[in-house]
Amino acid sequence: MSDTISAFLRKYRATAVGNTPAQPNIPAAEDDAESDALQRTDRTVECGEADWAPQDVGMALPAPADTPQRFIDGSQTGQPVLCVRSRQGYPVALYLGEVGAVALRSEGRGFVREFAAVERVLSFVVDPFDWAEIESFARDLMNRPELRLRVLPANWPQDAHNPFDYEVLRNQARNRCVQEMESLERLAFAQDRSVTALVDGNIDRVATTPKAHEALIVGVVKTHSTNNLHSQGWQTLLQLEREQRTPVFRLTTGGTTSTTKISVATWFLKLAGTTRLAPNWGYVRVEIPWVQFTARGADRFRLVDELSRWLIQARCTTQSYGRMPVSLDPIVRAEDALKPLFTPPVVLVNRLYRTAGLFRGHES
Amino acid sequence: MSRVAEAVVKLHHDSDYTCDPAMRGPVPLQKFFREVRVQHFSLGSLSQATIAQHLLTSGAVFRQDTVTDMLEDATPLAGLCFRLGTTAICYVREEDILPRRRFTAAHELGHALMHQLDMGRFLLDEAVDDDGRDTHQEIEKEANDFAAALLMPEIVLRRRAEELRTEHGTCPRQALSYRLASELLVSNEAMRYRLKNLGVGDE
């Protein structure tokens, strides 16, 4: 059976590659570009654009039904391990990794792991190859007991990107792994929708059609790649003191898949702040589905304040944790619950090399 | 049993193939082509003209006058099934993404196995939709259904859904579709449509 695997790799002149640092000029992820293009912002939800100013969040906590009880997080590890040359000469990176997701539920003062899934994948741009070859390669990778690798066909890069650029094809392979991780997060979320859930990242990672009267979904976004604010909004954000928030605004995005569209009520919240922190550090963007926000009627801004207070209290306080100022304790715990389920990358790499008849050592 | 289901069962039998859901990975479409002695090729800028050139240069057709009319037609095609006596050659557009090429190849194989009597020299497809868009012509619908049934076997889909539900207590169609599309090497759109059609997975 492994003959198919090694025959494919021999035919396309596979060479072992290491996890070399990404080179300059890496194009933006296609998904990001797509989302940005489709994003709409309404900054007049809570006040006029010119009236934006920091808001104190108060001390009240949300009602039990609105308090996050399930915490969803995903993770992916991986690296390019082989480079094959397609018939056209494209240097196609084969990205070996594991994708996983976890859901923790708070019980008393602790957490219970309700969902955990980790899968092994080999992601690469398959389009330059003959379908019959990929078919047998993929089948054999899946049925080798020591590998059990599912091939993820990564998207062909957009026309603006050069397929002869190794970084472009490597990035496509990695992006496909991230998509698969998000699919597992959706599965983790779908397992129990009866209680308020908190997601590490955008809501549309897990839910594309939330309903007004379903349990609340809260997304906490730590990285901010798009510019959603106007000048007054940026000034407000940079003025935030710890435990203050910006006014609520509305974002409507195309989502992470082209078919989804989700509208959220969102605000920036300053979780941490000391004189030694850079001005762009220590805040997160919180989002809840627009339909769930508006369903609260006159209480909608109170919910925002109460959730903000809860998030401030749930902030990670472990000084040794690098992203402590923007991390939540339940999410850090979820990450900790997921990590031990991953196979050490070196083990997976060695298994693949052995199956492929390659030896480690010349890839670094 | 429908004509499509009969054709799939016969193909499995003729290829000495049993669909075992315990085995993972894509259905061996290449094996089916080999066993029924139907050739397939991917060509760039697929049209009747490029196909005619290929038929002549590969020696599949010896007399140019057999394909003279084709040589003048450069209309872009997604796929074409060319009848050669009792067998056929299937062509797909090389520029299509791999899962679509594979679906088109299965679609053309469906023509080769089910529609020999309905075609003249060939059946051409300017577009092959794997996402369930309405196809008005009966034989095109049959070829699509054949490709879907062959590449996405119901028994495998139901087994994977059951596994997901047993393991995690839930089976959202979107997550199932993502997982199965990569396992079976078909497009996510094709898989979503097939799952919906069969009523597998939760909305």
Coordinates of C-alpha atoms in Angstrom, one line a residue:
Chain A
M1 CA 0.0 0.0 0.0
S2 CA 2.8 2.4 0.9
D3 CA 4.1 1.9 -2.7
T4 CA 1.3 4.3 -3.8
I5 CA 2.5 6.9 -1.4
S6 CA 6.2 6.6 -2.1
A7 CA 5.5 6.3 -5.9
F8 CA 3.6 9.6 -5.9
L9 CA 6.3 11.3 -3.9
R10 CA 9.0 9.9 -6.1
K11 CA 7.2 10.9 -9.3
Y12 CA 6.9 14.5 -8.1
R13 CA 10.4 14.7 -6.7
A14 CA 9.5 15.1 -3.1
T15 CA 12.1 16.7 -0.9
A16 CA 11.9 16.9 2.9
V17 CA 11.4 20.5 4.1
G18 CA 11.4 21.9 7.6
N19 CA 9.3 24.5 9.3
T20 CA 11.4 27.4 7.9
P21 CA 10.4 31.0 8.8
A22 CA 7.8 32.5 6.5
Q23 CA 9.4 34.6 3.9
P24 CA 8.3 38.2 3.1
N25 CA 5.5 39.1 0.8
I26 CA 3.1 36.5 2.0
P27 CA -0.2 37.4 0.6
A28 CA -3.2 38.0 2.9
A29 CA -5.4 35.0 3.4
E30 CA -8.1 34.8 0.8
D31 CA -10.7 34.5 3.5
D32 CA -9.7 37.7 5.1
A33 CA -9.7 39.6 1.9
E34 CA -13.2 38.2 1.2
S35 CA -14.5 39.1 4.6
D36 CA -13.1 42.6 4.4
A37 CA -14.6 43.2 1.1
L38 CA -18.1 42.2 2.4
Q39 CA -17.9 43.9 5.7
R40 CA -20.5 46.6 6.6
T41 CA -20.3 48.8 9.7
D42 CA -22.9 50.9 11.5
R43 CA -21.4 53.0 14.2
T44 CA -24.6 54.7 15.3
V45 CA -26.2 51.9 17.3
E46 CA -25.6 53.4 20.7
C47 CA -24.8 57.1 19.9
G48 CA -24.0 59.2 17.0
E49 CA -20.5 58.8 15.4
A50 CA -19.4 62.2 16.8
D51 CA -20.5 61.3 20.3
W52 CA -18.3 58.2 20.8
A53 CA -16.7 58.2 24.2
P54 CA -15.5 55.6 26.7
Q55 CA -18.3 53.9 28.6
D56 CA -18.0 52.5 32.1
V57 CA -19.3 48.9 32.3
G58 CA -20.7 49.0 35.9
M59 CA -20.5 46.2 38.4
A60 CA -23.6 44.1 37.6
L61 CA -23.1 40.6 36.3
P62 CA -25.4 38.9 33.8
A63 CA -28.3 36.7 34.8
P64 CA -27.4 33.0 35.1
A65 CA -29.0 32.3 31.7
D66 CA -26.8 34.9 30.0
T67 CA -23.6 33.9 31.8
P68 CA -21.2 32.0 29.5
Q69 CA -21.2 28.3 30.6
R70 CA -19.6 26.6 27.6
F71 CA -16.3 27.6 26.2
I72 CA -15.3 26.6 22.7
D73 CA -11.7 26.7 21.4
G74 CA -9.8 25.2 18.5
S75 CA -6.2 24.7 17.8
Q76 CA -4.0 23.4 15.0
T77 CA -0.4 22.4 14.9
G78 CA 1.5 21.6 11.8
Q79 CA 4.3 22.4 9.5
P80 CA 5.3 21.8 5.9
V81 CA 7.1 18.5 5.7
L82 CA 7.5 17.8 2.0
C83 CA 7.7 19.8 -1.1
V84 CA 6.7 18.2 -4.4
R85 CA 7.1 19.7 -7.8
S86 CA 4.0 19.5 -10.0
R87 CA 4.2 18.8 -13.7
Q88 CA 4.1 22.6 -14.3
G89 CA 6.9 23.1 -11.8
Y90 CA 5.0 24.5 -8.9
P91 CA 6.7 23.9 -5.5
V92 CA 3.7 22.4 -3.7
A93 CA 4.1 22.3 0.1
L94 CA 2.6 19.3 1.9
Y95 CA 1.5 20.6 5.3
L96 CA 1.3 17.9 7.9
G97 CA -0.7 18.7 11.0
E98 CA -3.4 18.0 13.5
V99 CA -6.5 20.1 14.0
G100 CA -8.6 20.0 17.1
A101 CA -11.4 21.6 19.1
V102 CA -12.6 21.4 22.6
A103 CA -15.6 22.5 24.6
L104 CA -15.4 23.0 28.4
R105 CA -18.4 23.5 30.6
S106 CA -18.3 25.3 33.9
E107 CA -19.5 23.3 36.8
G108 CA -19.3 24.9 40.2
R109 CA -15.8 26.3 40.5
G110 CA -14.3 24.0 37.9
F111 CA -14.6 22.9 34.3
V112 CA -15.7 19.7 32.7
R113 CA -14.5 18.7 29.2
E114 CA -17.6 18.0 27.2
F115 CA -16.2 17.7 23.7
A116 CA -12.7 17.0 22.4
A117 CA -11.7 16.0 18.9
V118 CA -8.3 15.9 17.2
E119 CA -7.7 14.8 13.6
R120 CA -4.6 14.3 11.5
V121 CA -4.5 15.9 8.2
L122 CA -2.2 16.4 5.2
S123 CA -3.1 19.7 3.5
F124 CA -1.9 20.8 0.1
V125 CA -3.0 22.3 -3.1
V126 CA -4.1 19.3 -5.2
D127 CA -5.3 21.0 -8.3
P128 CA -2.0 20.8 -10.3
F129 CA -2.1 16.9 -10.1
D130 CA -4.0 14.2 -11.9
W131 CA -7.2 13.3 -10.0
A132 CA -6.5 9.6 -10.3
E133 CA -3.1 9.9 -8.6
I134 CA -4.5 12.1 -5.7
E135 CA -7.3 9.7 -5.3
S136 CA -5.1 6.7 -4.6
F137 CA -2.6 8.8 -2.6
A138 CA -5.4 10.1 -0.4
R139 CA -6.9 6.7 0.1
D140 CA -3.7 5.1 1.1
L141 CA -2.8 7.9 3.5
M142 CA -6.1 7.4 5.3
N143 CA -6.0 3.7 5.6
R144 CA -2.4 3.3 6.8
P145 CA -3.0 2.6 10.5
E146 CA 0.1 4.4 11.6
L147 CA -0.8 7.5 9.6
R148 CA -4.6 7.8 9.3
L149 CA -4.1 11.1 7.5
R150 CA -7.0 12.8 5.8
V151 CA -6.0 14.8 2.7
L152 CA -7.3 18.4 2.8
P153 CA -7.5 19.8 -0.7
A154 CA -6.4 23.4 -0.3
N155 CA -7.7 26.1 -2.5
W156 CA -5.8 27.1 -5.6
P157 CA -4.4 30.7 -5.0
Q158 CA -6.2 33.6 -6.5
D159 CA -4.9 34.9 -9.8
A160 CA -3.0 37.8 -8.2
H161 CA -0.7 35.3 -6.5
N162 CA 2.2 33.5 -8.1
P163 CA 1.8 29.7 -7.8
F164 CA 5.6 29.4 -8.3
D165 CA 6.0 31.1 -5.0
Y166 CA 6.5 28.4 -2.4
E167 CA 5.1 30.7 0.3
V168 CA 1.9 31.1 -1.5
L169 CA 1.2 27.4 -1.7
R170 CA 2.4 26.9 1.8
N171 CA 0.0 29.6 3.0
Q172 CA -2.9 28.0 1.2
A173 CA -2.2 24.6 2.8
R174 CA -2.1 26.2 6.2
N175 CA -5.3 28.1 5.7
R176 CA -7.1 24.9 4.8
C177 CA -6.0 23.4 8.1
V178 CA -7.5 26.5 9.9
Q179 CA -10.7 26.0 8.0
E180 CA -10.8 22.4 9.2
M181 CA -10.2 23.5 12.7
E182 CA -13.1 25.8 12.5
S183 CA -15.3 23.0 11.2
L184 CA -14.4 21.1 14.4
E185 CA -15.3 24.1 16.5
R186 CA -18.7 24.2 14.8
L187 CA -19.1 20.6 15.8
A188 CA -18.1 21.4 19.4
F189 CA -20.6 24.3 19.5
A190 CA -23.4 22.2 18.0
Q191 CA -23.1 19.6 20.6
D192 CA -25.1 21.7 23.2
R193 CA -26.8 24.9 22.2
S194 CA -28.9 25.1 25.4
V195 CA -26.6 27.3 27.4
T196 CA -24.7 30.5 26.7
A197 CA -21.5 29.7 24.9
L198 CA -18.3 31.7 24.5
V199 CA -16.1 31.3 21.5
D200 CA -12.5 32.3 21.2
G201 CA -12.8 34.4 18.0
N202 CA -15.6 35.5 15.7
I203 CA -19.0 34.0 16.2
D204 CA -19.3 33.0 12.5
R205 CA -16.6 30.4 13.2
V206 CA -19.3 28.3 14.9
A207 CA -22.7 29.7 14.1
T208 CA -23.9 31.1 10.8
T209 CA -27.6 31.5 11.6
P210 CA -28.1 32.2 15.2
K211 CA -31.7 32.7 16.3
A212 CA -33.0 35.5 18.5
H213 CA -34.3 33.4 21.3
E214 CA -31.7 30.7 21.4
A215 CA -29.1 30.7 24.1
L216 CA -26.7 33.6 23.8
I217 CA -23.4 33.2 21.8
V218 CA -20.5 35.5 22.7
G219 CA -17.4 35.9 20.6
V220 CA -14.2 37.3 21.9
V221 CA -11.7 38.5 19.3
K222 CA -8.2 39.1 20.3
T223 CA -6.6 40.0 17.0
H224 CA -7.9 42.9 15.0
S225 CA -7.0 42.8 11.4
T226 CA -9.7 45.0 10.0
N227 CA -10.3 48.7 10.5
N228 CA -13.9 49.0 11.7
L229 CA -13.6 52.4 13.4
H230 CA -13.8 56.0 12.4
S231 CA -11.4 58.6 13.6
Q232 CA -13.5 59.4 16.7
G233 CA -13.8 55.6 17.3
W234 CA -10.0 55.1 17.3
Q235 CA -9.6 58.0 19.7
T236 CA -12.2 56.5 22.0
L237 CA -10.5 53.1 21.8
L238 CA -7.1 54.5 22.6
Q239 CA -8.6 56.5 25.5
L240 CA -10.1 53.4 27.1
E241 CA -9.2 52.8 30.7
R242 CA -9.2 49.4 32.2
E243 CA -12.8 48.1 32.5
Q244 CA -14.2 50.6 30.0
R245 CA -15.7 49.8 26.6
T246 CA -16.5 51.6 23.4
P247 CA -20.1 52.2 22.3
V248 CA -21.7 49.3 20.6
F249 CA -21.6 49.2 16.8
R250 CA -22.9 46.8 14.2
L251 CA -20.8 44.6 11.9
T252 CA -22.2 42.6 9.0
T253 CA -19.7 40.3 7.4
G254 CA -19.6 37.8 4.6
G255 CA -18.3 35.3 7.1
T256 CA -15.6 32.8 6.8
T257 CA -17.3 30.9 4.0
S258 CA -18.7 32.6 1.0
T259 CA -22.2 31.4 1.6
T260 CA -22.6 32.7 5.2
K261 CA -23.6 36.2 6.3
I262 CA -23.8 37.2 9.9
S263 CA -24.6 40.5 11.6
V264 CA -23.2 41.1 15.1
A265 CA -23.4 43.8 17.8
T266 CA -19.9 44.4 18.9
W267 CA -17.8 46.6 21.1
F268 CA -14.2 46.9 22.3
L269 CA -13.5 46.2 25.9
K270 CA -10.3 47.1 27.8
L271 CA -9.5 44.1 29.9
A272 CA -6.1 45.2 31.2
G273 CA -4.1 48.4 31.2
T274 CA -1.1 49.6 32.9
T275 CA 1.4 52.3 32.1
R276 CA 3.7 49.7 30.7
L277 CA 1.3 48.4 28.1
A278 CA 1.4 49.6 24.6
P279 CA -1.8 51.6 23.7
N280 CA -2.9 49.0 21.3
W281 CA -2.7 46.2 23.8
G282 CA -5.0 44.9 26.5
Y283 CA -8.4 45.2 24.7
V284 CA -10.6 42.6 23.0
R285 CA -13.5 43.0 20.6
V286 CA -16.6 41.3 22.0
E287 CA -19.5 40.3 19.7
I288 CA -23.0 38.8 20.1
P289 CA -25.4 38.1 17.3
W290 CA -27.4 41.1 16.2
V291 CA -30.7 39.3 16.4
Q292 CA -30.0 38.3 20.0
F293 CA -28.9 41.8 20.9
T294 CA -32.0 43.5 19.5
A295 CA -34.3 40.9 21.0
R296 CA -33.4 42.3 24.4
G297 CA -35.2 45.6 23.6
A298 CA -34.5 48.3 26.2
D299 CA -32.2 46.0 28.1
R300 CA -29.8 45.5 25.3
F301 CA -27.1 47.9 26.5
R302 CA -27.5 46.6 30.0
L303 CA -26.6 43.1 28.7
V304 CA -23.5 44.6 27.0
D305 CA -22.4 46.1 30.3
E306 CA -23.1 42.9 32.3
L307 CA -21.3 40.7 29.8
S308 CA -18.4 43.1 29.8
R309 CA -18.2 42.9 33.6
W310 CA -18.2 39.1 33.5
L311 CA -15.4 39.1 30.9
I312 CA -13.3 41.4 33.1
Q313 CA -13.8 39.0 36.0
A314 CA -13.0 36.0 33.8
R315 CA -9.7 37.6 32.6
C316 CA -6.7 35.4 32.9
T317 CA -4.5 36.5 35.7
T318 CA -1.6 34.1 35.2
Q319 CA 1.4 36.5 34.9
S320 CA 3.5 33.9 33.1
Y321 CA 1.0 33.6 30.3
G322 CA 2.2 35.7 27.4
R323 CA -1.2 36.9 26.2
M324 CA -2.5 37.3 29.7
P325 CA -3.8 40.9 29.2
V326 CA -6.2 39.8 26.4
S327 CA -7.0 36.2 27.5
L328 CA -9.8 34.7 29.4
D329 CA -9.2 32.1 32.0
P330 CA -11.8 29.6 30.7
I331 CA -10.3 29.8 27.2
V332 CA -6.8 29.3 28.5
R333 CA -8.1 26.2 30.4
A334 CA -9.7 25.0 27.2
E335 CA -6.4 25.3 25.3
D336 CA -4.7 23.5 28.2
A337 CA -7.3 20.7 27.9
L338 CA -6.7 20.3 24.1
K339 CA -2.9 20.5 23.9
P340 CA -2.2 17.1 25.5
L341 CA -4.4 15.4 22.8
F342 CA -2.0 16.4 20.0
T343 CA 0.7 14.0 18.8
P344 CA 4.2 15.5 19.0
P345 CA 4.9 16.8 15.5
V346 CA 8.2 15.0 15.3
V347 CA 6.4 11.7 15.7
L348 CA 4.0 12.3 12.9
V349 CA 6.8 13.6 10.6
N350 CA 8.9 10.6 11.2
R351 CA 6.0 8.2 10.5
L352 CA 5.3 9.9 7.2
Y353 CA 9.0 10.0 6.2
R354 CA 9.3 6.3 7.0
T355 CA 6.3 5.4 5.0
A356 CA 7.5 7.5 2.2
G357 CA 10.9 5.9 2.3
L358 CA 12.5 9.2 3.2
F359 CA 14.9 9.8 6.0
R360 CA 14.9 12.7 8.4
G361 CA 17.8 14.9 8.8
H362 CA 18.3 17.0 5.7
E363 CA 15.1 19.1 6.0
S364 CA 16.3 21.6 8.5
Chain B
M1 CA -34.4 0.1 -8.7
S2 CA -33.7 3.2 -10.8
R3 CA -31.6 3.1 -13.9
V4 CA -28.9 5.0 -12.2
A5 CA -28.8 2.7 -9.2
E6 CA -28.7 -0.3 -11.5
A7 CA -25.8 1.2 -13.4
V8 CA -23.9 1.8 -10.2
V9 CA -24.5 -1.7 -8.9
K10 CA -23.5 -3.2 -12.2
L11 CA -20.3 -1.1 -12.3
H12 CA -19.4 -2.3 -8.8
H13 CA -20.1 -5.9 -9.8
D14 CA -18.1 -5.6 -13.1
S15 CA -15.2 -4.0 -11.2
D16 CA -15.3 -6.6 -8.4
Y17 CA -15.8 -3.8 -6.0
T18 CA -17.7 -3.8 -2.7
C19 CA -18.2 -0.5 -1.0
D20 CA -17.0 -1.0 2.5
P21 CA -17.7 2.0 4.8
A22 CA -15.0 0.8 7.2
M23 CA -12.5 1.8 4.6
R24 CA -11.7 5.5 4.5
G25 CA -10.9 7.7 1.6
P26 CA -12.2 8.5 -1.9
V27 CA -14.0 5.9 -4.0
P28 CA -11.6 4.4 -6.5
L29 CA -12.9 6.0 -9.7
Q30 CA -9.8 5.3 -11.6
K31 CA -10.3 1.5 -10.9
F32 CA -13.8 1.8 -12.4
F33 CA -12.5 3.4 -15.5
R34 CA -9.8 0.7 -15.8
E35 CA -12.2 -2.2 -15.2
V36 CA -14.7 -1.1 -17.8
R37 CA -12.0 -0.1 -20.2
V38 CA -13.0 3.4 -20.6
Q39 CA -10.2 5.9 -21.0
H40 CA -10.1 9.4 -19.5
F41 CA -8.0 12.4 -20.2
S42 CA -7.8 16.0 -18.8
L43 CA -7.1 18.6 -21.5
G44 CA -6.4 22.3 -21.3
S45 CA -8.8 24.6 -23.1
L46 CA -11.2 21.8 -23.6
S47 CA -13.3 22.1 -26.7
Q48 CA -14.4 19.9 -29.6
A49 CA -11.4 21.2 -31.5
T50 CA -8.8 20.2 -28.8
I51 CA -10.6 16.8 -28.3
A52 CA -10.5 16.1 -32.1
Q53 CA -6.8 17.0 -32.1
H54 CA -6.2 14.6 -29.2
L55 CA -8.2 11.8 -30.8
L56 CA -6.1 12.1 -34.0
T57 CA -2.7 12.5 -32.3
S58 CA -3.4 9.7 -29.9
G59 CA -4.4 7.4 -32.7
A60 CA -7.9 6.8 -31.2
V61 CA -9.3 8.0 -34.5
F62 CA -7.4 7.4 -37.7
R63 CA -9.5 9.2 -40.3
Q64 CA -9.5 13.0 -40.0
D65 CA -12.9 13.2 -41.8
T66 CA -14.4 11.5 -38.8
V67 CA -13.8 14.6 -36.7
T68 CA -13.5 17.4 -39.3
D69 CA -16.6 19.2 -38.0
M70 CA -15.3 19.0 -34.4
L71 CA -11.9 20.6 -35.4
E72 CA -13.7 23.9 -36.2
D73 CA -15.6 24.2 -32.9
A74 CA -13.7 25.9 -30.1
T75 CA -16.6 26.5 -27.7
P76 CA -15.3 25.9 -24.2
L77 CA -16.5 22.6 -22.6
A78 CA -16.4 21.1 -19.1
G79 CA -16.5 17.5 -20.4
L80 CA -17.2 15.2 -23.3
C81 CA -17.9 11.5 -23.7
F82 CA -16.7 10.2 -27.1
R83 CA -18.1 6.9 -28.2
L84 CA -15.6 4.4 -29.7
G85 CA -17.5 1.4 -30.9
T86 CA -18.8 -0.3 -27.7
T87 CA -16.5 1.7 -25.4
A88 CA -15.7 5.4 -24.9
I89 CA -13.2 8.0 -24.1
C90 CA -14.0 10.7 -21.5
Y91 CA -12.5 14.2 -21.5
V92 CA -12.6 16.7 -18.7
R93 CA -11.4 20.3 -18.5
E94 CA -7.9 20.5 -17.0
E95 CA -8.3 24.0 -15.6
D96 CA -11.2 22.9 -13.3
I97 CA -10.3 22.3 -9.6
L98 CA -9.6 18.6 -8.9
P99 CA -12.9 17.7 -7.1
R100 CA -14.8 19.1 -10.0
R101 CA -12.6 17.3 -12.6
R102 CA -13.3 14.1 -10.8
F103 CA -17.0 14.7 -10.6
T104 CA -17.1 15.5 -14.3
A105 CA -15.1 12.4 -15.1
A106 CA -17.7 10.3 -13.1
H107 CA -20.5 12.2 -15.0
E108 CA -18.9 11.3 -18.3
L109 CA -18.5 7.7 -17.2
G110 CA -22.2 7.7 -16.5
H111 CA -22.8 8.7 -20.1
A112 CA -20.5 6.0 -21.3
L113 CA -22.3 3.3 -19.3
M114 CA -25.9 4.5 -19.5
H115 CA -26.3 6.5 -22.7
Q116 CA -24.4 4.7 -25.4
L117 CA -27.6 4.3 -27.4
D118 CA -28.7 7.9 -26.9
M119 CA -25.5 9.5 -28.2
G120 CA -24.3 9.8 -31.7
R121 CA -20.5 10.1 -31.9
F122 CA -20.4 11.9 -28.6
L123 CA -22.2 13.7 -25.7
L124 CA -20.8 17.1 -24.7
D125 CA -21.2 19.1 -21.6
E126 CA -20.6 22.8 -21.7
A127 CA -21.1 22.8 -17.9
V128 CA -21.4 20.0 -15.3
D129 CA -22.9 21.2 -12.1
D130 CA -22.0 19.1 -9.0
D131 CA -24.1 21.3 -6.7
G132 CA -27.5 20.1 -7.7
R133 CA -28.5 23.0 -9.9
D134 CA -31.5 22.1 -12.0
T135 CA -30.6 20.1 -15.0
H136 CA -33.4 19.9 -17.5
Q137 CA -32.2 17.2 -19.8
E138 CA -33.0 13.7 -18.5
I139 CA -29.7 12.1 -19.5
E140 CA -27.7 15.0 -17.9
K141 CA -29.6 14.6 -14.7
E142 CA -29.0 10.8 -14.8
A143 CA -25.3 11.3 -15.4
N144 CA -25.2 13.8 -12.4
D145 CA -27.1 11.3 -10.2
F146 CA -24.7 8.6 -11.3
A147 CA -21.7 10.6 -10.4
A148 CA -23.1 11.6 -7.0
A149 CA -24.1 8.0 -6.2
L150 CA -20.7 6.6 -7.3
L151 CA -18.5 9.2 -5.6
M152 CA -20.6 9.7 -2.5
P153 CA -22.0 6.3 -1.6
E154 CA -25.1 6.5 0.6
I155 CA -23.8 3.8 2.8
V156 CA -20.6 5.7 3.6
L157 CA -22.4 8.9 4.2
R158 CA -24.8 7.3 6.6
R159 CA -22.0 5.5 8.4
R160 CA -20.0 8.7 8.9
A161 CA -23.0 10.5 10.2
E162 CA -23.7 7.7 12.6
E163 CA -20.1 7.8 13.8
L164 CA -20.2 11.5 14.4
R165 CA -23.4 11.2 16.3
T166 CA -22.2 8.3 18.4
E167 CA -18.9 10.1 19.2
H168 CA -20.2 13.6 19.8
G169 CA -23.9 13.3 20.2
T170 CA -24.5 15.6 17.3
C171 CA -24.3 15.6 13.5
P172 CA -24.6 19.1 12.0
R173 CA -24.7 18.8 8.2
Q174 CA -22.2 21.6 7.7
A175 CA -19.5 20.0 9.7
L176 CA -20.3 16.5 8.3
S177 CA -20.2 18.0 4.8
Y178 CA -16.7 19.5 5.3
R179 CA -15.3 16.3 6.7
L180 CA -16.8 14.1 4.0
A181 CA -16.0 16.3 1.1
S182 CA -12.3 16.1 1.9
E183 CA -12.4 12.4 2.7
L184 CA -14.2 11.5 -0.6
L185 CA -12.4 14.2 -2.6
V186 CA -15.5 16.0 -3.9
S187 CA -16.5 19.6 -3.6
N188 CA -18.2 20.9 -0.5
E189 CA -21.1 22.1 -2.6
A190 CA -21.6 18.6 -4.1
M191 CA -21.4 17.0 -0.7
R192 CA -23.8 19.4 0.9
Y193 CA -26.4 18.8 -1.8
R194 CA -26.0 15.1 -1.6
L195 CA -26.4 15.0 2.2
K196 CA -29.5 17.3 1.9
N197 CA -30.9 15.1 -0.8
L198 CA -30.5 12.0 1.3
G199 CA -31.6 13.7 4.5
V200 CA -28.4 12.9 6.3
G201 CA -27.2 15.2 9.1
D202 CA -29.0 17.9 11.0
E203 CA -29.9 21.3 9.5

